[in-house]
Amino acid sequence: MGVGFHSMGLGSSSGGGSSGGKRWQLRELASKEHLDWTIIKRVLKAFIPYRPKAVLVTIIIFITSIGGVIPAWLTQKIIDDGIQKGRLSIVIWLTIALIATAVITGLLGVWQNWLSNLIAQNIMADYRLALFANLQRQTVNFFASRQAGDLVSRIINDVTAIQNVITSTLVGFISNLLTITATLILMFEMNWRMSLLAIIVVPGFVIPTQKVGRIRQKLQAETQQWLSAVTVQLSETLGVSGALLIRIFSRESSEEKKFALANNKLRDLQVRQGLIGRWLFMWLGMFSSIGPALLWGYGGWLVINQKMNLGVIVAFTALLSKLYGPLSQLAQIHVNILSSIALFRRIYAIMDIKPQVEDGPVTIPANSVRGRIELKDVSFSYRNETNTDDGKLALQEINLTVEPGQTVALVGPSGAGKTTLLNLIPRFSDPISGRLLLDGLECRTLSLESLRSQMGLVPQDPFFFHDTVCNNLLLAKETATQEEMEAACKAAQIHDTIADLPLGYQTVVGERGYRLSGGERQRLAIARVLLQSPRIVLLDEATSALDTVVERKIQDALSFLLKGRTAIVIAHRLSTILAADKIIVLEKGKIVASGTHHDLVDTNPLYKKLYETQFGILHE
Ligand code: ADP
Ligand code: MG
């Protein structure tokens, strides 16, 4: 059963916890990431469509960074050239300049924010689409081996995190670097001794910030992992199937313990994060007073000895914040960049998954084939799909020809490979060897859409989207009229049932909609294929036993479906088998016999046994 005991997968790290066991294995920490240039280059490539905007953002950041240090310079001029020398006009003009600088840099800041947001949102939209499109190209088996929740989380959460990378990490990196450069130039321009004094204090800022940044990053990554563990547990235990499983095995209290473990971990991590922030604030607060104190002391001595003007001290104390703030932010940026790389690595991992089945180049119109199907020496292995072929074949050297209009019934014990064989025809998977031909055309050369438009599939447990009956039918033929739909449903013996639904054809069915019974779903799926009216029909019959009325209805629906069409049917019902032109008996991935019912009952012991135990008795 797939209740995700493998769900967290990947790596083992902190906090296993004895009661949690395998389910609490956490992902690798981002702190183990390294500076991967191929990923950085690829991230930068995403900006190419938005190059003009990106260049503009850089220019604006350049201007605002310079604009940020101008007030300090103006202040120095006001004090030394205006106030000290008693020249009012200079004071007035420089005050106006101060206000103008503030207004202009403020406006430019808004513009820059808007632009970088625009770029970020565009790149996020591009990535979401690319991820979704690539997932649409994957085979059904791909989804059988993945957790849907994990894929959803990558498309939604990981991509959303890109916003932060662009608007804060990337923009922050450029603007901090420019601000520091502009500040240092201005400082050294005014007084180099004072500048050196200002820089002496820097390590006191940078080192603790960097340390705290690393610890906080680690705590955050750990928090993220526990959060995701909790999310997985919630989605597994709060769903109907999971809830059922837990109650059957009386796992309520152990699930509660598991939840409590994660819950406590999260609490402790939050407390630690809160505390470490406090210590840093205290430390930084202390140092941001020490810097100016030193400047006032040394600067005061210089002014008294008339080696420097008073304004310079004032300007320097103002400039200190332009130096220390950006420097401590830059000190943390290394960690941010690494976690951004980890983020993009996760995104690219999904974006780069190669589809197992490749599209072919040849297109042909829908329903244009006569319907001759040939399988030549076809072998298939599921292991091949994960590239760890251990030689176990789900199908071995299958040779089968279905003539146009013929019905071939596949029978065999459970696990014989019937569904696997059926899934090869529409190329849900490709065989590891052998050939598949449709009307003599190599199936691999056809485009998947062309190939699949030739055939209709009625799966064993048909699925319907959470939508109206009408819209679920329209999937098969977008242009179908109400009359066509009703005709198809009448032929499939489901029209009366639909007409009795609260809103008729407008009733919402499917996942969380109106519940149709197994037999009704089967017939609705048959109606859907009738509407599509393909030359080829692939049918995986339901195994459930039916009462005689429903049995009769299904039989009528099927005779409509199979008439005049090429059909491969995984048969579980005697009437279907008797109606088939040829019966293929599969066992352990091999064809062990073929012929009509009467041939096989007498000659093949396996078929005789299947007949007696599975499809014989029910319908006599
Ligand atoms: P049938 O339809 O005849 O009951 P299947 O075609 O479903 O049998 O399965 C044939 C064999 O392939 C079985 O041994 C089954 O365990 C294996 N199998 C089916 N689906 C998968 C899958 N997605 N991944 C790996 N093995 C699979
Ligand atoms: Mg099956």
JSON list of N, CA, C and O in Angstrom, two decimals, residues 75-96:
[
{"chain": "A", "resi": 75, "resn": "THR", "atom": "N", "xyz": [25.40, 67.69, 4.14]},
{"chain": "A", "resi": 75, "resn": "THR", "atom": "CA", "xyz": [25.40, 68.10, 5.54]},
{"chain": "A", "resi": 75, "resn": "THR", "atom": "C", "xyz": [26.74, 68.73, 5.92]},
{"chain": "A", "resi": 75, "resn": "THR", "atom": "O", "xyz": [26.81, 69.77, 6.57]},
{"chain": "A", "resi": 76, "resn": "GLN", "atom": "N", "xyz": [27.80, 68.06, 5.45]},
{"chain": "A", "resi": 76, "resn": "GLN", "atom": "CA", "xyz": [29.14, 68.58, 5.75]},
{"chain": "A", "resi": 76, "resn": "GLN", "atom": "C", "xyz": [29.31, 69.99, 5.17]},
{"chain": "A", "resi": 76, "resn": "GLN", "atom": "O", "xyz": [29.83, 70.89, 5.82]},
{"chain": "A", "resi": 77, "resn": "LYS", "atom": "N", "xyz": [28.81, 70.18, 3.93]},
{"chain": "A", "resi": 77, "resn": "LYS", "atom": "CA", "xyz": [28.93, 71.49, 3.28]},
{"chain": "A", "resi": 77, "resn": "LYS", "atom": "C", "xyz": [28.10, 72.54, 4.02]},
{"chain": "A", "resi": 77, "resn": "LYS", "atom": "O", "xyz": [28.53, 73.68, 4.20]},
{"chain": "A", "resi": 78, "resn": "ILE", "atom": "N", "xyz": [26.88, 72.13, 4.46]},
{"chain": "A", "resi": 78, "resn": "ILE", "atom": "CA", "xyz": [26.03, 73.09, 5.18]},
{"chain": "A", "resi": 78, "resn": "ILE", "atom": "C", "xyz": [26.75, 73.58, 6.44]},
{"chain": "A", "resi": 78, "resn": "ILE", "atom": "O", "xyz": [26.82, 74.78, 6.71]},
{"chain": "A", "resi": 79, "resn": "ILE", "atom": "N", "xyz": [27.32, 72.62, 7.18]},
{"chain": "A", "resi": 79, "resn": "ILE", "atom": "CA", "xyz": [27.97, 73.00, 8.44]},
{"chain": "A", "resi": 79, "resn": "ILE", "atom": "C", "xyz": [29.23, 73.84, 8.18]},
{"chain": "A", "resi": 79, "resn": "ILE", "atom": "O", "xyz": [29.38, 74.95, 8.69]},
{"chain": "A", "resi": 80, "resn": "ASP", "atom": "N", "xyz": [30.13, 73.31, 7.33]},
{"chain": "A", "resi": 80, "resn": "ASP", "atom": "CA", "xyz": [31.44, 73.95, 7.18]},
{"chain": "A", "resi": 80, "resn": "ASP", "atom": "C", "xyz": [31.41, 75.21, 6.30]},
{"chain": "A", "resi": 80, "resn": "ASP", "atom": "O", "xyz": [32.02, 76.21, 6.63]},
{"chain": "A", "resi": 81, "resn": "ASP", "atom": "N", "xyz": [30.67, 75.13, 5.16]},
{"chain": "A", "resi": 81, "resn": "ASP", "atom": "CA", "xyz": [30.67, 76.29, 4.24]},
{"chain": "A", "resi": 81, "resn": "ASP", "atom": "C", "xyz": [29.55, 77.27, 4.55]},
{"chain": "A", "resi": 81, "resn": "ASP", "atom": "O", "xyz": [29.67, 78.46, 4.26]},
{"chain": "A", "resi": 82, "resn": "GLY", "atom": "N", "xyz": [28.44, 76.76, 5.14]},
{"chain": "A", "resi": 82, "resn": "GLY", "atom": "CA", "xyz": [27.31, 77.64, 5.41]},
{"chain": "A", "resi": 82, "resn": "GLY", "atom": "C", "xyz": [27.32, 78.17, 6.83]},
{"chain": "A", "resi": 82, "resn": "GLY", "atom": "O", "xyz": [27.68, 79.32, 7.08]},
{"chain": "A", "resi": 83, "resn": "ILE", "atom": "N", "xyz": [26.99, 77.30, 7.79]},
{"chain": "A", "resi": 83, "resn": "ILE", "atom": "CA", "xyz": [26.81, 77.73, 9.18]},
{"chain": "A", "resi": 83, "resn": "ILE", "atom": "C", "xyz": [28.08, 78.35, 9.75]},
{"chain": "A", "resi": 83, "resn": "ILE", "atom": "O", "xyz": [28.07, 79.47, 10.26]},
{"chain": "A", "resi": 84, "resn": "GLN", "atom": "N", "xyz": [29.22, 77.62, 9.62]},
{"chain": "A", "resi": 84, "resn": "GLN", "atom": "CA", "xyz": [30.47, 78.09, 10.22]},
{"chain": "A", "resi": 84, "resn": "GLN", "atom": "C", "xyz": [30.91, 79.43, 9.65]},
{"chain": "A", "resi": 84, "resn": "GLN", "atom": "O", "xyz": [31.52, 80.25, 10.33]},
{"chain": "A", "resi": 85, "resn": "LYS", "atom": "N", "xyz": [30.61, 79.64, 8.33]},
{"chain": "A", "resi": 85, "resn": "LYS", "atom": "CA", "xyz": [31.05, 80.89, 7.71]},
{"chain": "A", "resi": 85, "resn": "LYS", "atom": "C", "xyz": [29.93, 81.92, 7.66]},
{"chain": "A", "resi": 85, "resn": "LYS", "atom": "O", "xyz": [30.08, 82.98, 7.05]},
{"chain": "A", "resi": 86, "resn": "GLY", "atom": "N", "xyz": [28.74, 81.61, 8.24]},
{"chain": "A", "resi": 86, "resn": "GLY", "atom": "CA", "xyz": [27.64, 82.55, 8.32]},
{"chain": "A", "resi": 86, "resn": "GLY", "atom": "C", "xyz": [27.04, 82.93, 6.98]},
{"chain": "A", "resi": 86, "resn": "GLY", "atom": "O", "xyz": [26.55, 84.04, 6.81]},
{"chain": "A", "resi": 87, "resn": "ARG", "atom": "N", "xyz": [27.04, 82.00, 6.01]},
{"chain": "A", "resi": 87, "resn": "ARG", "atom": "CA", "xyz": [26.47, 82.33, 4.69]},
{"chain": "A", "resi": 87, "resn": "ARG", "atom": "C", "xyz": [25.12, 81.64, 4.52]},
{"chain": "A", "resi": 87, "resn": "ARG", "atom": "O", "xyz": [25.03, 80.45, 4.20]},
{"chain": "A", "resi": 88, "resn": "LEU", "atom": "N", "xyz": [24.06, 82.45, 4.70]},
{"chain": "A", "resi": 88, "resn": "LEU", "atom": "CA", "xyz": [22.70, 81.92, 4.72]},
{"chain": "A", "resi": 88, "resn": "LEU", "atom": "C", "xyz": [22.28, 81.33, 3.38]},
{"chain": "A", "resi": 88, "resn": "LEU", "atom": "O", "xyz": [21.61, 80.30, 3.32]},
{"chain": "A", "resi": 89, "resn": "SER", "atom": "N", "xyz": [22.68, 82.00, 2.29]},
{"chain": "A", "resi": 89, "resn": "SER", "atom": "CA", "xyz": [22.23, 81.54, 0.97]},
{"chain": "A", "resi": 89, "resn": "SER", "atom": "C", "xyz": [22.71, 80.11, 0.71]},
{"chain": "A", "resi": 89, "resn": "SER", "atom": "O", "xyz": [21.97, 79.28, 0.19]},
{"chain": "A", "resi": 90, "resn": "ILE", "atom": "N", "xyz": [23.95, 79.80, 1.12]},
{"chain": "A", "resi": 90, "resn": "ILE", "atom": "CA", "xyz": [24.45, 78.43, 0.94]},
{"chain": "A", "resi": 90, "resn": "ILE", "atom": "C", "xyz": [23.61, 77.45, 1.74]},
{"chain": "A", "resi": 90, "resn": "ILE", "atom": "O", "xyz": [23.22, 76.39, 1.26]},
{"chain": "A", "resi": 91, "resn": "VAL", "atom": "N", "xyz": [23.29, 77.86, 2.99]},
{"chain": "A", "resi": 91, "resn": "VAL", "atom": "CA", "xyz": [22.46, 76.99, 3.83]},
{"chain": "A", "resi": 91, "resn": "VAL", "atom": "C", "xyz": [21.13, 76.70, 3.14]},
{"chain": "A", "resi": 91, "resn": "VAL", "atom": "O", "xyz": [20.68, 75.55, 3.06]},
{"chain": "A", "resi": 92, "resn": "ILE", "atom": "N", "xyz": [20.50, 77.78, 2.60]},
{"chain": "A", "resi": 92, "resn": "ILE", "atom": "CA", "xyz": [19.18, 77.60, 1.97]},
{"chain": "A", "resi": 92, "resn": "ILE", "atom": "C", "xyz": [19.27, 76.68, 0.75]},
{"chain": "A", "resi": 92, "resn": "ILE", "atom": "O", "xyz": [18.52, 75.72, 0.62]},
{"chain": "A", "resi": 93, "resn": "TRP", "atom": "N", "xyz": [20.22, 76.98, -0.14]},
{"chain": "A", "resi": 93, "resn": "TRP", "atom": "CA", "xyz": [20.32, 76.19, -1.37]},
{"chain": "A", "resi": 93, "resn": "TRP", "atom": "C", "xyz": [20.64, 74.73, -1.08]},
{"chain": "A", "resi": 93, "resn": "TRP", "atom": "O", "xyz": [20.08, 73.81, -1.68]},
{"chain": "A", "resi": 94, "resn": "LEU", "atom": "N", "xyz": [21.53, 74.49, -0.15]},
{"chain": "A", "resi": 94, "resn": "LEU", "atom": "CA", "xyz": [21.90, 73.11, 0.16]},
{"chain": "A", "resi": 94, "resn": "LEU", "atom": "C", "xyz": [20.75, 72.36, 0.85]},
{"chain": "A", "resi": 94, "resn": "LEU", "atom": "O", "xyz": [20.58, 71.16, 0.66]},
{"chain": "A", "resi": 95, "resn": "THR", "atom": "N", "xyz": [19.94, 73.12, 1.64]},
{"chain": "A", "resi": 95, "resn": "THR", "atom": "CA", "xyz": [18.76, 72.49, 2.25]},
{"chain": "A", "resi": 95, "resn": "THR", "atom": "C", "xyz": [17.79, 72.03, 1.16]},
{"chain": "A", "resi": 95, "resn": "THR", "atom": "O", "xyz": [17.27, 70.91, 1.21]},
{"chain": "A", "resi": 96, "resn": "ILE", "atom": "N", "xyz": [17.60, 72.91, 0.16]},
{"chain": "A", "resi": 96, "resn": "ILE", "atom": "CA", "xyz": [16.72, 72.53, -0.95]},
{"chain": "A", "resi": 96, "resn": "ILE", "atom": "C", "xyz": [17.28, 71.29, -1.66]},
{"chain": "A", "resi": 96, "resn": "ILE", "atom": "O", "xyz": [16.56, 70.34, -1.97]}
]
